[in-house]
GROMACS .gro file of C-alpha atoms in nm:
model
  451
    1MET     CA    1   4.597  -4.348   3.240
    2MET     CA    2   4.803  -4.649   3.350
    3LEU     CA    3   4.711  -4.838   3.032
    4GLU     CA    4   4.821  -4.543   2.818
    5ASN     CA    5   5.153  -4.515   3.004
    6GLU     CA    6   5.206  -4.891   2.968
    7LEU     CA    7   5.175  -4.857   2.591
    8PHE     CA    8   5.434  -4.577   2.587
    9GLU     CA    9   5.676  -4.731   2.836
   10GLN     CA   10   5.653  -5.112   2.848
   11ALA     CA   11   5.462  -5.267   2.556
   12PRO     CA   12   5.672  -5.452   2.293
   13VAL     CA   13   5.806  -5.199   2.045
   14HIS     CA   14   5.634  -5.350   1.742
   15LYS     CA   15   5.300  -5.358   1.926
   16ALA     CA   16   5.326  -4.998   2.047
   17TYR     CA   17   5.451  -4.882   1.707
   18PHE     CA   18   5.161  -5.031   1.513
   19LYS     CA   19   4.911  -4.917   1.776
   20PHE     CA   20   5.015  -4.559   1.706
   21ALA     CA   21   5.110  -4.584   1.339
   22LEU     CA   22   4.831  -4.792   1.184
   23PRO     CA   23   4.548  -4.545   1.261
   24VAL     CA   24   4.761  -4.267   1.114
   25VAL     CA   25   4.835  -4.476   0.804
   26PHE     CA   26   4.468  -4.566   0.767
   27SER     CA   27   4.364  -4.202   0.793
   28MET     CA   28   4.635  -4.114   0.539
   29VAL     CA   29   4.504  -4.380   0.300
   30VAL     CA   30   4.148  -4.253   0.334
   31SER     CA   31   4.273  -3.897   0.276
   32LEU     CA   32   4.454  -4.029  -0.028
   33VAL     CA   33   4.137  -4.195  -0.156
   34TYR     CA   34   3.943  -3.869  -0.132
   35ASN     CA   35   4.229  -3.687  -0.309
   36MET     CA   36   4.211  -3.944  -0.587
   37VAL     CA   37   3.829  -3.923  -0.602
   38ASP     CA   38   3.867  -3.547  -0.626
   39THR     CA   39   4.115  -3.584  -0.912
   40TYR     CA   40   3.902  -3.850  -1.080
   41PHE     CA   41   3.587  -3.636  -1.098
   42ILE     CA   42   3.784  -3.334  -1.215
   43ALA     CA   43   3.961  -3.540  -1.481
   44GLN     CA   44   3.630  -3.689  -1.599
   45THR     CA   45   3.530  -3.344  -1.722
   46GLY     CA   46   3.779  -3.408  -2.002
   47ASN     CA   47   3.893  -3.046  -1.974
   48THR     CA   48   4.274  -3.044  -1.968
   49ASN     CA   49   4.284  -2.676  -1.874
   50LEU     CA   50   4.053  -2.738  -1.576
   51VAL     CA   51   4.274  -3.026  -1.455
   52ALA     CA   52   4.583  -2.807  -1.500
   53GLY     CA   53   4.413  -2.514  -1.321
   54VAL     CA   54   4.334  -2.724  -1.015
   55SER     CA   55   4.688  -2.866  -1.021
   56LEU     CA   56   4.823  -2.511  -1.018
   57GLY     CA   57   4.602  -2.425  -0.721
   58ALA     CA   58   4.691  -2.741  -0.526
   59PRO     CA   59   4.998  -2.585  -0.354
   60ILE     CA   60   4.761  -2.349  -0.170
   61PHE     CA   61   4.588  -2.644  -0.002
   62THR     CA   62   4.930  -2.779   0.089
   63LEU     CA   63   5.005  -2.439   0.243
   64MET     CA   64   4.702  -2.483   0.471
   65ILE     CA   65   4.828  -2.821   0.586
   66ALA     CA   66   5.171  -2.669   0.649
   67LEU     CA   67   5.029  -2.395   0.869
   68GLY     CA   68   4.821  -2.648   1.062
   69ASP     CA   69   5.138  -2.848   1.120
   70ILE     CA   70   5.301  -2.555   1.300
   71PHE     CA   71   5.059  -2.605   1.587
   72GLY     CA   72   4.975  -2.972   1.532
   73LEU     CA   73   5.321  -3.126   1.491
   74GLY     CA   74   5.499  -2.852   1.687
   75GLY     CA   75   5.252  -2.880   1.972
   76SER     CA   76   5.247  -3.260   1.976
   77SER     CA   77   5.627  -3.272   1.990
   78VAL     CA   78   5.641  -3.052   2.300
   79ILE     CA   79   5.332  -3.205   2.464
   80SER     CA   80   5.447  -3.566   2.419
   81ARG     CA   81   5.779  -3.482   2.586
   82LEU     CA   82   5.592  -3.307   2.872
   83PHE     CA   83   5.374  -3.615   2.920
   84GLY     CA   84   5.690  -3.827   2.932
   85GLN     CA   85   5.811  -3.599   3.213
   86LYS     CA   86   5.468  -3.638   3.389
   87ARG     CA   87   5.390  -3.265   3.340
   88ASP     CA   88   5.030  -3.319   3.232
   89GLU     CA   89   4.894  -2.976   3.326
   90ASP     CA   90   5.161  -2.801   3.121
   91GLY     CA   91   5.068  -3.021   2.826
   92LYS     CA   92   4.701  -2.927   2.866
   93ARG     CA   93   4.781  -2.555   2.865
   94LEU     CA   94   4.983  -2.591   2.548
   95SER     CA   95   4.700  -2.778   2.375
   96VAL     CA   96   4.467  -2.480   2.438
   97PHE     CA   97   4.722  -2.242   2.289
   98CYS     CA   98   4.775  -2.458   1.981
   99PHE     CA   99   4.403  -2.481   1.901
  100TYR     CA  100   4.327  -2.108   1.918
  101ALA     CA  101   4.656  -2.006   1.758
  102ALA     CA  102   4.570  -2.229   1.459
  103LEU     CA  103   4.226  -2.069   1.431
  104LEU     CA  104   4.372  -1.716   1.438
  105CYS     CA  105   4.638  -1.813   1.184
  106GLY     CA  106   4.366  -1.941   0.949
  107ILE     CA  107   4.175  -1.613   0.963
  108ILE     CA  108   4.487  -1.404   0.897
  109ILE     CA  109   4.608  -1.620   0.608
  110ALA     CA  110   4.263  -1.615   0.444
  111ILE     CA  111   4.259  -1.234   0.442
  112LEU     CA  112   4.614  -1.207   0.305
  113LEU     CA  113   4.570  -1.463   0.027
  114LEU     CA  114   4.242  -1.312  -0.090
  115LEU     CA  115   4.407  -0.970  -0.116
  116LEU     CA  116   4.698  -1.114  -0.317
  117ARG     CA  117   4.497  -1.365  -0.525
  118THR     CA  118   4.585  -1.247  -0.877
  119PRO     CA  119   4.964  -1.210  -0.839
  120ILE     CA  120   4.983  -1.541  -0.649
  121LEU     CA  121   4.797  -1.728  -0.924
  122TYR     CA  122   5.028  -1.591  -1.193
  123LEU     CA  123   5.327  -1.677  -0.974
  124LEU     CA  124   5.197  -2.035  -0.951
  125GLY     CA  125   5.199  -2.052  -1.331
  126ALA     CA  126   4.840  -1.972  -1.434
  127ASP     CA  127   4.795  -1.845  -1.790
  128THR     CA  128   4.501  -1.719  -1.994
  129GLU     CA  129   4.369  -2.074  -2.045
  130THR     CA  130   4.397  -2.193  -1.682
  131PHE     CA  131   4.352  -1.873  -1.478
  132ALA     CA  132   3.973  -1.893  -1.438
  133TYR     CA  133   3.982  -2.254  -1.313
  134ALA     CA  134   4.279  -2.194  -1.082
  135SER     CA  135   4.107  -1.882  -0.944
  136GLN     CA  136   3.784  -2.071  -0.865
  137TYR     CA  137   3.970  -2.340  -0.671
  138PHE     CA  138   4.199  -2.088  -0.501
  139THR     CA  139   3.916  -1.860  -0.382
  140VAL     CA  140   3.708  -2.131  -0.214
  141ILE     CA  141   4.006  -2.306  -0.054
  142VAL     CA  142   4.130  -1.975   0.088
  143LEU     CA  143   3.788  -1.889   0.232
  144GLY     CA  144   3.799  -2.224   0.411
  145ALA     CA  145   4.150  -2.169   0.549
  146PRO     CA  146   4.049  -2.136   0.918
  147PHE     CA  147   3.862  -2.470   0.909
  148ILE     CA  148   4.136  -2.650   0.717
  149ILE     CA  149   4.423  -2.525   0.934
  150VAL     CA  150   4.240  -2.598   1.262
  151SER     CA  151   4.157  -2.956   1.160
  152TYR     CA  152   4.526  -3.053   1.138
  153THR     CA  153   4.595  -2.938   1.495
  154PRO     CA  154   4.382  -3.168   1.716
  155ALA     CA  155   4.438  -3.449   1.464
  156ASN     CA  156   4.803  -3.446   1.575
  157LEU     CA  157   4.756  -3.349   1.940
  158LEU     CA  158   4.517  -3.635   2.022
  159ARG     CA  159   4.787  -3.892   1.948
  160THR     CA  160   5.000  -3.755   2.234
  161GLU     CA  161   4.735  -3.882   2.475
  162GLY     CA  162   4.718  -4.220   2.303
  163PHE     CA  163   4.402  -4.138   2.105
  164ALA     CA  164   4.537  -4.243   1.766
  165THR     CA  165   4.204  -4.405   1.673
  166ALA     CA  166   4.009  -4.087   1.753
  167SER     CA  167   4.252  -3.886   1.543
  168MET     CA  168   4.194  -4.130   1.259
  169THR     CA  169   3.816  -4.114   1.302
  170GLY     CA  170   3.804  -3.736   1.265
  171THR     CA  171   4.024  -3.743   0.957
  172ILE     CA  172   3.821  -4.022   0.797
  173LEU     CA  173   3.495  -3.845   0.874
  174GLY     CA  174   3.616  -3.535   0.690
  175ALA     CA  175   3.735  -3.747   0.397
  176ILE     CA  176   3.404  -3.934   0.368
  177VAL     CA  177   3.206  -3.610   0.367
  178ASN     CA  178   3.440  -3.481   0.095
  179MET     CA  179   3.400  -3.794  -0.118
  180ILE     CA  180   3.020  -3.784  -0.092
  181LEU     CA  181   3.005  -3.418  -0.192
  182ASP     CA  182   3.264  -3.436  -0.474
  183PRO     CA  183   3.039  -3.593  -0.740
  184LEU     CA  184   2.749  -3.372  -0.630
  185PHE     CA  185   2.936  -3.044  -0.665
  186ILE     CA  186   3.165  -3.134  -0.957
  187SER     CA  187   2.945  -3.351  -1.179
  188VAL     CA  188   2.581  -3.293  -1.081
  189LEU     CA  189   2.590  -2.920  -1.006
  190LYS     CA  190   2.865  -2.862  -1.268
  191LEU     CA  191   3.070  -2.640  -1.035
  192GLY     CA  192   3.402  -2.782  -1.161
  193ALA     CA  193   3.710  -2.660  -0.977
  194ALA     CA  194   3.506  -2.458  -0.728
  195GLY     CA  195   3.295  -2.767  -0.652
  196ALA     CA  196   3.604  -2.970  -0.563
  197ALA     CA  197   3.719  -2.696  -0.327
  198ILE     CA  198   3.375  -2.658  -0.164
  199ALA     CA  199   3.364  -3.031  -0.091
  200THR     CA  200   3.711  -3.012   0.064
  201VAL     CA  201   3.620  -2.722   0.293
  202ILE     CA  202   3.294  -2.881   0.411
  203GLY     CA  203   3.480  -3.207   0.480
  204ASN     CA  204   3.727  -3.021   0.702
  205ILE     CA  205   3.441  -2.852   0.888
  206GLY     CA  206   3.300  -3.198   0.962
  207ALA     CA  207   3.636  -3.310   1.100
  208ASP     CA  208   3.660  -2.994   1.313
  209LEU     CA  209   3.321  -3.059   1.473
  210PHE     CA  210   3.421  -3.415   1.566
  211PHE     CA  211   3.754  -3.307   1.715
  212VAL     CA  212   3.593  -3.031   1.923
  213TRP     CA  213   3.337  -3.278   2.058
  214PHE     CA  214   3.605  -3.535   2.143
  215LEU     CA  215   3.832  -3.286   2.317
  216LEU     CA  216   3.543  -3.160   2.530
  217ALA     CA  217   3.382  -3.496   2.609
  218ARG     CA  218   3.657  -3.759   2.614
  219SER     CA  219   4.005  -3.611   2.652
  220LYS     CA  220   4.152  -3.586   3.004
  221ARG     CA  221   4.495  -3.437   2.933
  222LEU     CA  222   4.414  -3.204   2.641
  223SER     CA  223   4.171  -2.914   2.623
  224ILE     CA  224   4.027  -2.627   2.420
  225LYS     CA  225   3.875  -2.449   2.722
  226PRO     CA  226   4.032  -2.102   2.753
  227ALA     CA  227   3.936  -2.062   3.122
  228LYS     CA  228   4.240  -1.990   3.344
  229PHE     CA  229   4.462  -2.020   3.037
  230HIS     CA  230   4.812  -1.878   3.042
  231ILE     CA  231   5.127  -1.944   2.843
  232GLN     CA  232   5.486  -1.827   2.862
  233SER     CA  233   5.690  -1.693   2.573
  234ASP     CA  234   5.943  -1.975   2.613
  235GLU     CA  235   5.667  -2.235   2.567
  236ILE     CA  236   5.550  -2.063   2.248
  237ARG     CA  237   5.908  -2.064   2.119
  238GLN     CA  238   5.931  -2.439   2.183
  239VAL     CA  239   5.618  -2.502   1.977
  240PHE     CA  240   5.742  -2.282   1.692
  241ALA     CA  241   6.095  -2.426   1.708
  242ILE     CA  242   5.958  -2.762   1.593
  243GLY     CA  243   5.634  -2.652   1.429
  244ILE     CA  244   5.795  -2.414   1.182
  245PRO     CA  245   6.041  -2.672   1.042
  246ALA     CA  246   5.749  -2.919   1.022
  247SER     CA  247   5.547  -2.655   0.842
  248ILE     CA  248   5.834  -2.574   0.608
  249THR     CA  249   5.838  -2.940   0.500
  250ASN     CA  250   5.487  -2.895   0.361
  251LEU     CA  251   5.560  -2.545   0.233
  252MET     CA  252   5.853  -2.690   0.043
  253GLN     CA  253   5.616  -2.949  -0.100
  254SER     CA  254   5.407  -2.660  -0.233
  255PHE     CA  255   5.725  -2.492  -0.356
  256GLY     CA  256   5.838  -2.815  -0.523
  257MET     CA  257   5.501  -2.864  -0.694
  258ALA     CA  258   5.491  -2.504  -0.813
  259LEU     CA  259   5.852  -2.514  -0.934
  260THR     CA  260   5.794  -2.839  -1.121
  261ASN     CA  261   5.485  -2.693  -1.287
  262ARG     CA  262   5.679  -2.381  -1.388
  263PHE     CA  263   5.951  -2.588  -1.553
  264LEU     CA  264   5.691  -2.807  -1.727
  265LEU     CA  265   5.486  -2.514  -1.864
  266SER     CA  266   5.722  -2.458  -2.156
  267TYR     CA  267   5.653  -2.817  -2.265
  268GLY     CA  268   5.271  -2.767  -2.270
  269ASN     CA  269   4.967  -2.771  -2.040
  270ASP     CA  270   4.926  -3.145  -2.106
  271LYS     CA  271   5.255  -3.201  -1.918
  272VAL     CA  272   5.124  -2.997  -1.623
  273ALA     CA  273   4.795  -3.190  -1.625
  274ALA     CA  274   4.979  -3.524  -1.636
  275MET     CA  275   5.207  -3.422  -1.349
  276GLY     CA  276   4.901  -3.324  -1.145
  277ILE     CA  277   4.768  -3.679  -1.184
  278VAL     CA  278   5.112  -3.834  -1.123
  279MET     CA  279   5.159  -3.641  -0.797
  280LYS     CA  280   4.823  -3.772  -0.673
  281ILE     CA  281   4.927  -4.131  -0.750
  282ASN     CA  282   5.269  -4.075  -0.596
  283LEU     CA  283   5.088  -3.978  -0.277
  284ILE     CA  284   4.984  -4.342  -0.242
  285ALA     CA  285   5.340  -4.425  -0.144
  286VAL     CA  286   5.434  -4.100   0.027
  287LEU     CA  287   5.130  -4.072   0.254
  288ILE     CA  288   5.154  -4.433   0.367
  289MET     CA  289   5.521  -4.375   0.448
  290VAL     CA  290   5.443  -4.047   0.626
  291GLY     CA  291   5.179  -4.229   0.832
  292PHE     CA  292   5.421  -4.500   0.943
  293ALA     CA  293   5.700  -4.252   1.013
  294PHE     CA  294   5.506  -3.986   1.201
  295GLY     CA  295   5.265  -4.230   1.362
  296ALA     CA  296   5.552  -4.314   1.594
  297GLN     CA  297   5.619  -3.951   1.688
  298PRO     CA  298   5.436  -3.956   2.027
  299LEU     CA  299   5.618  -4.279   2.116
  300ILE     CA  300   5.958  -4.131   2.030
  301GLY     CA  301   5.887  -3.800   2.204
  302TYR     CA  302   5.751  -3.963   2.520
  303ASN     CA  303   6.051  -4.194   2.565
  304TYR     CA  304   6.294  -3.915   2.484
  305GLY     CA  305   6.126  -3.696   2.748
  306ALA     CA  306   6.133  -3.988   2.994
  307LYS     CA  307   6.506  -4.041   2.915
  308ASN     CA  308   6.441  -4.407   2.836
  309HIS     CA  309   6.728  -4.427   2.586
  310SER     CA  310   6.744  -4.804   2.546
  311ARG     CA  311   6.376  -4.821   2.445
  312LEU     CA  312   6.422  -4.517   2.221
  313LYS     CA  313   6.705  -4.686   2.031
  314GLU     CA  314   6.493  -4.997   1.983
  315ILE     CA  315   6.204  -4.787   1.849
  316LEU     CA  316   6.427  -4.602   1.601
  317ARG     CA  317   6.590  -4.920   1.478
  318PHE     CA  318   6.249  -5.073   1.409
  319CYS     CA  319   6.126  -4.755   1.237
  320TYR     CA  320   6.414  -4.733   0.990
  321VAL     CA  321   6.405  -5.101   0.890
  322PHE     CA  322   6.028  -5.116   0.853
  323GLU     CA  323   5.996  -4.783   0.671
  324CYS     CA  324   6.262  -4.867   0.412
  325GLY     CA  325   6.100  -5.205   0.349
  326ILE     CA  326   5.758  -5.048   0.295
  327ALA     CA  327   5.911  -4.788   0.061
  328LEU     CA  328   6.068  -5.054  -0.159
  329VAL     CA  329   5.747  -5.258  -0.184
  330LEU     CA  330   5.536  -4.952  -0.271
  331ALA     CA  331   5.783  -4.827  -0.532
  332VAL     CA  332   5.787  -5.162  -0.715
  333LEU     CA  333   5.410  -5.207  -0.695
  334LEU     CA  334   5.316  -4.859  -0.819
  335SER     CA  335   5.579  -4.864  -1.092
  336THR     CA  336   5.438  -5.193  -1.221
  337LEU     CA  337   5.082  -5.060  -1.214
  338ALA     CA  338   5.173  -4.716  -1.355
  339PRO     CA  339   4.994  -4.740  -1.695
  340GLY     CA  340   4.668  -4.855  -1.542
  341LEU     CA  341   4.680  -4.602  -1.259
  342VAL     CA  342   4.739  -4.302  -1.485
  343GLY     CA  343   4.473  -4.425  -1.728
  344LEU     CA  344   4.226  -4.462  -1.441
  345PHE     CA  345   4.222  -4.085  -1.395
  346MET     CA  346   4.222  -3.972  -1.756
  347GLN     CA  347   4.158  -4.210  -2.043
  348ASP     CA  348   4.364  -4.013  -2.287
  349ALA     CA  349   4.645  -4.207  -2.456
  350SER     CA  350   4.871  -3.901  -2.476
  351ILE     CA  351   4.830  -3.822  -2.104
  352VAL     CA  352   4.902  -4.187  -2.014
  353ALA     CA  353   5.213  -4.186  -2.236
  354ILE     CA  354   5.334  -3.869  -2.066
  355GLY     CA  355   5.236  -3.972  -1.712
  356VAL     CA  356   5.388  -4.322  -1.689
  357PRO     CA  357   5.756  -4.221  -1.716
  358MET     CA  358   5.683  -3.923  -1.489
  359LEU     CA  359   5.548  -4.154  -1.219
  360ARG     CA  360   5.832  -4.405  -1.247
  361MET     CA  361   6.088  -4.127  -1.213
  362GLN     CA  362   5.914  -4.002  -0.897
  363LEU     CA  363   5.916  -4.352  -0.746
  364LEU     CA  364   6.294  -4.397  -0.783
  365GLY     CA  365   6.354  -4.199  -0.465
  366MET     CA  366   6.113  -4.384  -0.233
  367VAL     CA  367   6.373  -4.559  -0.014
  368PHE     CA  368   6.562  -4.231   0.024
  369ILE     CA  369   6.237  -4.060   0.124
  370ALA     CA  370   6.189  -4.327   0.393
  371ILE     CA  371   6.525  -4.237   0.549
  372ILE     CA  372   6.442  -3.866   0.533
  373LEU     CA  373   6.097  -3.912   0.692
  374VAL     CA  374   6.211  -4.121   0.989
  375THR     CA  375   6.505  -3.890   1.056
  376THR     CA  376   6.285  -3.579   1.032
  377CYS     CA  377   6.030  -3.738   1.267
  378THR     CA  378   6.308  -3.818   1.515
  379PHE     CA  379   6.439  -3.462   1.513
  380GLN     CA  380   6.089  -3.319   1.558
  381SER     CA  381   6.001  -3.564   1.837
  382GLU     CA  382   6.321  -3.491   2.030
  383GLY     CA  383   6.302  -3.114   1.985
  384LYS     CA  384   6.610  -3.092   1.761
  385ALA     CA  385   6.490  -2.789   1.569
  386GLY     CA  386   6.814  -2.734   1.373
  387GLY     CA  387   6.820  -3.079   1.219
  388ALA     CA  388   6.447  -3.069   1.146
  389PHE     CA  389   6.486  -2.730   0.978
  390LEU     CA  390   6.776  -2.838   0.755
  391LEU     CA  391   6.588  -3.143   0.628
  392SER     CA  392   6.265  -2.947   0.586
  393VAL     CA  393   6.424  -2.694   0.349
  394SER     CA  394   6.621  -2.949   0.149
  395ARG     CA  395   6.430  -3.229  -0.026
  396GLN     CA  396   6.172  -3.015  -0.209
  397GLY     CA  397   6.332  -2.682  -0.129
  398VAL     CA  398   6.692  -2.567  -0.166
  399VAL     CA  399   6.836  -2.898  -0.287
  400PHE     CA  400   6.545  -2.958  -0.525
  401ALA     CA  401   6.563  -2.605  -0.668
  402VAL     CA  402   6.933  -2.639  -0.746
  403VAL     CA  403   6.889  -2.990  -0.891
  404ILE     CA  404   6.592  -2.906  -1.116
  405MET     CA  405   6.766  -2.597  -1.256
  406LEU     CA  406   7.085  -2.791  -1.333
  407ALA     CA  407   6.910  -3.107  -1.455
  408SER     CA  408   6.669  -2.918  -1.681
  409SER     CA  409   6.949  -2.713  -1.836
  410VAL     CA  410   7.155  -3.025  -1.906
  411PHE     CA  411   6.889  -3.287  -1.987
  412GLY     CA  412   6.588  -3.069  -2.075
  413TYR     CA  413   6.245  -3.223  -2.018
  414ARG     CA  414   6.391  -3.550  -1.891
  415GLY     CA  415   6.598  -3.354  -1.642
  416VAL     CA  416   6.282  -3.202  -1.495
  417LEU     CA  417   6.147  -3.554  -1.440
  418MET     CA  418   6.474  -3.678  -1.286
  419ALA     CA  419   6.511  -3.387  -1.045
  420GLN     CA  420   6.301  -3.517  -0.755
  421ALA     CA  421   6.472  -3.857  -0.731
  422ILE     CA  422   6.817  -3.695  -0.739
  423SER     CA  423   6.709  -3.449  -0.469
  424ASP     CA  424   6.576  -3.739  -0.258
  425PHE     CA  425   6.913  -3.916  -0.279
  426LEU     CA  426   7.115  -3.608  -0.182
  427THR     CA  427   6.882  -3.520   0.106
  428ALA     CA  428   6.897  -3.877   0.240
  429ILE     CA  429   7.275  -3.844   0.261
  430LEU     CA  430   7.229  -3.520   0.455
  431ALA     CA  431   6.979  -3.696   0.686
  432VAL     CA  432   7.225  -3.975   0.769
  433CYS     CA  433   7.499  -3.725   0.847
  434LEU     CA  434   7.272  -3.515   1.069
  435PHE     CA  435   7.139  -3.822   1.250
  436TYR     CA  436   7.490  -3.933   1.339
  437LYS     CA  437   7.581  -3.584   1.461
  438LEU     CA  438   7.263  -3.496   1.653
  439VAL     CA  439   7.119  -3.828   1.772
  440HIS     CA  440   7.378  -4.105   1.765
  441LYS     CA  441   7.655  -3.904   1.932
  442GLU     CA  442   7.411  -3.783   2.200
  443ASP     CA  443   7.315  -4.144   2.277
  444LEU     CA  444   7.682  -4.238   2.308
  445LEU     CA  445   7.742  -3.953   2.554
  446THR     CA  446   7.433  -4.052   2.753
  447SER     CA  447   7.548  -4.414   2.770
  448THR     CA  448   7.893  -4.303   2.887
  449SER     CA  449   7.745  -4.087   3.162
  450TYR     CA  450   7.555  -4.386   3.297
  451ASN     CA  451   7.869  -4.596   3.333
   0.00000   0.00000   0.00000
């Protein structure tokens, strides 16, 4: 316990930051690899409609992650602040609530999505050529919703106790199971889109089993034991106040993907298929950046709860500088390698020709995304629900919707490709303004009160 507190309170900022962030980044990279393996085996079928169908169904998987984040990120924000205030028993109670609430949410969402399958698929952009493939992927992923949603909850909660490596281990275990099963189900058993979804669900079940074991056998300050459990309505509100904006960030990602696909449909299914591949490659940069940004969340929340403002400022300064640097390096690297990366997934000259400019347009906003991610993480860690909510509905939500409608009407197809980078820039400006209003001014007032 003392060693864990030393890491939160006294260790050099760069050491503590990387101790928390690197396992998250590594788990993100492994998750990325299995996403790319998934895309690779699907693309190797050579069936453009199958690739497009899975791309159309992908927002549903993102929805699962979003719902898991309500209890994972929302819970970890509140729990890390409670640990900073030395209220360990309250943190333990909240961890029990988050686990079972995520499980119940998964069951409810599975029932609802199955009942509404056909209208949802058409809303996502499925047509007569892609509907069957999108439906196969959709059905299996939805049946696995309870397992997928639950896996994202302890993966986040464990980091509040300093178990970043255990969180990484569970995530990697699920990814490895997925990667092993992908070629079996997709290529050997010829299950196509359904095979990719089955592998994903089984991988998440593997992660769930590891997390349950770890929470029961190793964790001291977190629990899933319902004995003597109680929770107050105010505590639930605190979890939802941060969890819902965190969830909306991922929901908006689904919304952004679906909206982009809808605008690309009029230009052909090959454009949708290429964008599906491009979004997977773009995740190389985004997931690494998310890992570095949100890996520091327990550290920020703990020191905010402990009112250690000088250390908090040092942590935030390091986060912004490092994150923007990483974003720039990744953008340049992936842009340079764009032709080879797109061709790796689908050796079709027309898809490569379409995909390369798509990818380079997506990468233009990387530094702006870095600013948005660190600011969002700060708001979530400190319990600033309003700021977190505004950013969560902007980049791939309200701002993106307005931008893509205007850009597509003015610049046509090229405008659709430009929309995300423009939205990233505008949302980064909003993030800077909100940070100054909600965080910087508060720190100034706190410093004044100490004098």
